[in-house]
Amino acid sequence: MNLDIKKKWQQLADEIRSHDALYYQQDKPIISDAQYDTLRRELEELEKTFPELQTPDSPTQKVGAPPLEKFAKVRHSIPMLSLANAFTREDIEEFLERIRRFLGLSEQEEIILVGELKIDGLSFSARYENGKFIQGLTRGDGEIGENITDNLATILPPQLHGNFPKILEVRGEIYMTHENFASLNSTLPEDDKFANPRNAAAGSLRQKDASITASRKLDYFIYSWGETSEKLGDTHKEYIKALGHLGFRTIARFFGNWRQNFIYTLHSLNDIIAFYEEVHKERANFNFDIDGLVYKVDRLDYQKRLGEVARAPRWAIAHKFPAEQAVTQIEAIDIQVGRIGTLTPVARLKPVTVGGVVVSNATLHNEDEIKRKDIRVGDTIVIQRAGDVIPQVVSVDVGKRPANSTEYKFPEVCPICGSHAVREEGEVARRCTGGLMCEAQLVERIRHFVSRGALDIEGLGEKQIQAFWNDGLIKNVNDIFDLANKADIISAREGWGKKSLKNLIAAIEKSRDVTLEKFIYALGIRHVGEVTAKLLAREYSSAENWFFEMKQLASDTTKREAVNNIHGIGDIVADSLTDFFSESHNVEIVEKLIARLSIKDTKIASSNSPVSGKTVVFTGALTKMTRAEAKERAENMGAKVASSVSAQTNYVIAGDDAGSKLKKARELNVTVLSEDEWLELVK
Ligand code: IVH
């Protein structure tokens, strides 16, 4: 093989990699799919003739290799359009008029429309080949969606029946019913609860781990289609009917149940308005959220002629429902404390029916919102429910305000534990600083304390912690180390055998040997994640020294400056540490922990670290750390991080889709490491 061929391969491979990066990472492809395919084919041909060219990192060996943390991006074969919105009768009139004008139809000629529910969920496109489900995508930006095949496979039929076309793409909505939404939320901790069924559906669908999607009860319906290799009819209605026969749940089913009718056919503006009003009235009886109706021109030849404007078809429109509103009175304002300490104000209301649902609470969001609207106890207010479970306050009727009313004062201490509740600069939320003793946060704190990156106690999951907490066996993190003395009580509990208890006690015992950085991280101090904990551990070397210095943060500014001066740590962390150690409860708990654990001192690694004094360059997409993290870690180990490769570079760490820097490194014979190899080196 001559050098020219090798060069050609290199050029092609680089070009493809750069297009991959543009497409997958930046969502900005600069060539068409066809042009891209030509490049790939050329490379494949070349590798077929000269197999020795085919290295494992050749683009032919990876299909687009998207960044690990994300879903792969895939271009829709036919873009997924969105809908224009109509709110009034006039808007609908205009919509019909436009269609008539565009098609050159006289007043006498009928335009048949179909009316459908507009379910409030998340749209998807699913591709079937030879009747088998092969790919599922989110809508994305309409052009490129995310590959959620595994997730959708848990919801859609895997195999079609009947006379299916060879290629068929169906489009529809994933949603969650009210019952499933409520039962999912009842299993989630306060801060993780979803605000509405739509969010719950989206959060459940876009899971890296498809088994989580499978465990959430999601529903779907089909309202449209994309690529099809054969025609299924001449009208929208015929298509939907045909899709139903192939085994899909379609929008028609709902109507079938509800009105003993397939998709509702509308002949005139009056029909449309009557349909709208009827569904609007019925809305509260559906067991899923709808945010309006969709009207579509039934004839597909008309649809084709009408085409689209600004990514929305001219042949369809969404008729939105106004948000449901009601007037009531605020009886009290309560503060809820979430499991990471966020204080959320909630208005307790005189119960009132809004859109068919009795409402007795409204969220007030935060301190600023209350101030902005000057919301007070006793106020008469208008509330609104727009799909969300917890309604919001729209306005206050100041005229009806009681004479003795006073401005609401947001508490500065946690209503649960009495610790200071602080508000960081630039943050809207006030947070309780009593992390280690605040009942509202305890289960979460303990869960964090025993988690893998922290004390790593196996066998103590959220469920067990919650149960121990309910029984009063664990009131704070220190109590974990007394569990061995309570073995009798625990073994009487359901689910604890001799062996599992023995294992738990052994795991707790083992966890006493912990590094300072893990210990600091385990405390769950706000803004002190693993990287910051490591920096602190390096700086202060021993637990005793660290604790001694931290206790003085509030009273001694030089101590605070010392924290601030640590490379990689700034005001935010310094403030957070100061707040944490200003709470005497926290100090007591940490003191006790230090006394009973055996916390290993941190050795200063930088001078004898394998990368000390070396110059390194990161390139490509890293999957286990951000660029900032990678840089910080390298610098902490005494390395210099450069942005371009030169003869002085010692290591190039190449992530996915590395391009010109990697090439240069190879040319200059610089050692190239994968992300994993690098992590092994700086361990
Ligand atoms: S038709 C070109 N029909 O509403 C046709 N969409 O606001 C595009 N939606 O992205 C959509 N129910 O997620 C259509 N019966 C229905 C629908 C529906 C819900 C959603 C869909 C779409 C969004 C547009």
PDB file of N, CA, C and O and ligand atoms in Angstrom, residues 81 83 116-119 123 173 221 223 294 296 313 315, ligand 1:
ATOM      1  N   LEU A  81     -43.383  18.058  12.201  1.00  0.00           N
ATOM      2  CA  LEU A  81     -43.831  19.445  12.251  1.00  0.00           C
ATOM      3  C   LEU A  81     -44.518  19.738  13.582  1.00  0.00           C
ATOM      4  O   LEU A  81     -44.862  18.829  14.325  1.00  0.00           O
ATOM      5  N   LEU A  83     -47.601  22.517  15.454  1.00  0.00           N
ATOM      6  CA  LEU A  83     -48.891  23.080  15.048  1.00  0.00           C
ATOM      7  C   LEU A  83     -48.994  24.551  15.397  1.00  0.00           C
ATOM      8  O   LEU A  83     -48.473  24.992  16.423  1.00  0.00           O
ATOM      9  N   GLU A 116     -59.550  16.072  16.801  1.00  0.00           N
ATOM     10  CA  GLU A 116     -58.928  15.099  17.707  1.00  0.00           C
ATOM     11  C   GLU A 116     -58.585  15.776  19.029  1.00  0.00           C
ATOM     12  O   GLU A 116     -58.447  16.997  19.079  1.00  0.00           O
ATOM     13  N   LEU A 117     -58.412  14.970  20.052  1.00  0.00           N
ATOM     14  CA  LEU A 117     -57.936  15.527  21.317  1.00  0.00           C
ATOM     15  C   LEU A 117     -56.464  15.870  21.162  1.00  0.00           C
ATOM     16  O   LEU A 117     -55.733  15.179  20.467  1.00  0.00           O
ATOM     17  N   LYS A 118     -56.051  16.915  21.821  1.00  0.00           N
ATOM     18  CA  LYS A 118     -54.621  17.241  21.842  1.00  0.00           C
ATOM     19  C   LYS A 118     -54.109  16.838  23.217  1.00  0.00           C
ATOM     20  O   LYS A 118     -54.281  17.557  24.198  1.00  0.00           O
ATOM     21  N   ILE A 119     -53.549  15.659  23.277  1.00  0.00           N
ATOM     22  CA  ILE A 119     -53.090  15.132  24.565  1.00  0.00           C
ATOM     23  C   ILE A 119     -51.772  15.792  24.938  1.00  0.00           C
ATOM     24  O   ILE A 119     -50.911  16.021  24.089  1.00  0.00           O
ATOM     25  N   SER A 123     -44.102  13.982  22.093  1.00  0.00           N
ATOM     26  CA  SER A 123     -44.300  13.289  20.822  1.00  0.00           C
ATOM     27  C   SER A 123     -43.109  12.403  20.465  1.00  0.00           C
ATOM     28  O   SER A 123     -41.987  12.622  20.906  1.00  0.00           O
ATOM     29  N   GLU A 173     -48.126  10.445  20.627  1.00  0.00           N
ATOM     30  CA  GLU A 173     -47.835  11.096  21.897  1.00  0.00           C
ATOM     31  C   GLU A 173     -47.707  10.059  23.006  1.00  0.00           C
ATOM     32  O   GLU A 173     -48.523   9.128  23.081  1.00  0.00           O
ATOM     33  N   PHE A 221     -50.679   7.231  22.112  1.00  0.00           N
ATOM     34  CA  PHE A 221     -51.633   7.083  21.024  1.00  0.00           C
ATOM     35  C   PHE A 221     -51.020   7.649  19.761  1.00  0.00           C
ATOM     36  O   PHE A 221     -50.131   8.489  19.812  1.00  0.00           O
ATOM     37  N   TYR A 223     -51.344   9.637  16.217  1.00  0.00           N
ATOM     38  CA  TYR A 223     -52.206  10.605  15.560  1.00  0.00           C
ATOM     39  C   TYR A 223     -51.709  10.981  14.171  1.00  0.00           C
ATOM     40  O   TYR A 223     -52.337  11.791  13.487  1.00  0.00           O
ATOM     41  N   VAL A 294     -57.193  19.326  18.125  1.00  0.00           N
ATOM     42  CA  VAL A 294     -56.481  19.538  16.862  1.00  0.00           C
ATOM     43  C   VAL A 294     -57.483  19.299  15.740  1.00  0.00           C
ATOM     44  O   VAL A 294     -58.223  18.307  15.763  1.00  0.00           O
ATOM     45  N   LYS A 296     -57.803  18.815  11.633  1.00  0.00           N
ATOM     46  CA  LYS A 296     -56.979  18.507  10.469  1.00  0.00           C
ATOM     47  C   LYS A 296     -57.860  18.370   9.239  1.00  0.00           C
ATOM     48  O   LYS A 296     -58.955  17.797   9.334  1.00  0.00           O
ATOM     49  N   PRO A 313     -48.005  22.751   9.537  1.00  0.00           N
ATOM     50  CA  PRO A 313     -48.812  22.533   8.334  1.00  0.00           C
ATOM     51  C   PRO A 313     -49.929  23.574   8.221  1.00  0.00           C
ATOM     52  O   PRO A 313     -50.449  24.023   9.234  1.00  0.00           O
ATOM     53  N   TRP A 315     -52.634  22.736   6.933  1.00  0.00           N
ATOM     54  CA  TRP A 315     -53.852  21.934   6.953  1.00  0.00           C
ATOM     55  C   TRP A 315     -54.288  21.504   8.356  1.00  0.00           C
ATOM     56  O   TRP A 315     -55.221  20.729   8.495  1.00  0.00           O
TER      57      TRP A 315
HETATM   58  S1  IVH B   1     -50.693  16.458  14.829  1.00  0.00           S
HETATM   59  C1  IVH B   1     -48.219  17.763  11.428  1.00  0.00           C
HETATM   60  N1  IVH B   1     -52.418  15.537  16.565  1.00  0.00           N
HETATM   61  O1  IVH B   1     -49.128  18.639  19.831  1.00  0.00           O
HETATM   62  C2  IVH B   1     -49.012  17.237  12.546  1.00  0.00           C
HETATM   63  N2  IVH B   1     -50.454  16.557  17.392  1.00  0.00           N
HETATM   64  O2  IVH B   1     -48.437  21.429  19.379  1.00  0.00           O
HETATM   65  C3  IVH B   1     -48.371  17.454  13.843  1.00  0.00           C
HETATM   66  N3  IVH B   1     -50.269  16.551  19.828  1.00  0.00           N
HETATM   67  O3  IVH B   1     -45.965  18.065  18.423  1.00  0.00           O
HETATM   68  C4  IVH B   1     -49.057  17.037  15.036  1.00  0.00           C
HETATM   69  N4  IVH B   1     -52.169  15.517  20.230  1.00  0.00           N
HETATM   70  O4  IVH B   1     -46.830  16.493  20.257  1.00  0.00           O
HETATM   71  C5  IVH B   1     -51.251  16.162  16.383  1.00  0.00           C
HETATM   72  N5  IVH B   1     -54.019  14.671  17.984  1.00  0.00           N
HETATM   73  C6  IVH B   1     -52.851  15.261  17.797  1.00  0.00           C
HETATM   74  C7  IVH B   1     -52.047  15.652  18.884  1.00  0.00           C
HETATM   75  C8  IVH B   1     -50.857  16.303  18.638  1.00  0.00           C
HETATM   76  C9  IVH B   1     -51.086  16.055  20.773  1.00  0.00           C
HETATM   77  C10 IVH B   1     -49.013  17.265  20.112  1.00  0.00           C
HETATM   78  C11 IVH B   1     -47.824  16.798  19.324  1.00  0.00           C
HETATM   79  C12 IVH B   1     -47.358  18.003  18.550  1.00  0.00           C
HETATM   80  C13 IVH B   1     -47.887  19.124  19.384  1.00  0.00           C
HETATM   81  C14 IVH B   1     -48.032  20.393  18.575  1.00  0.00           C
END
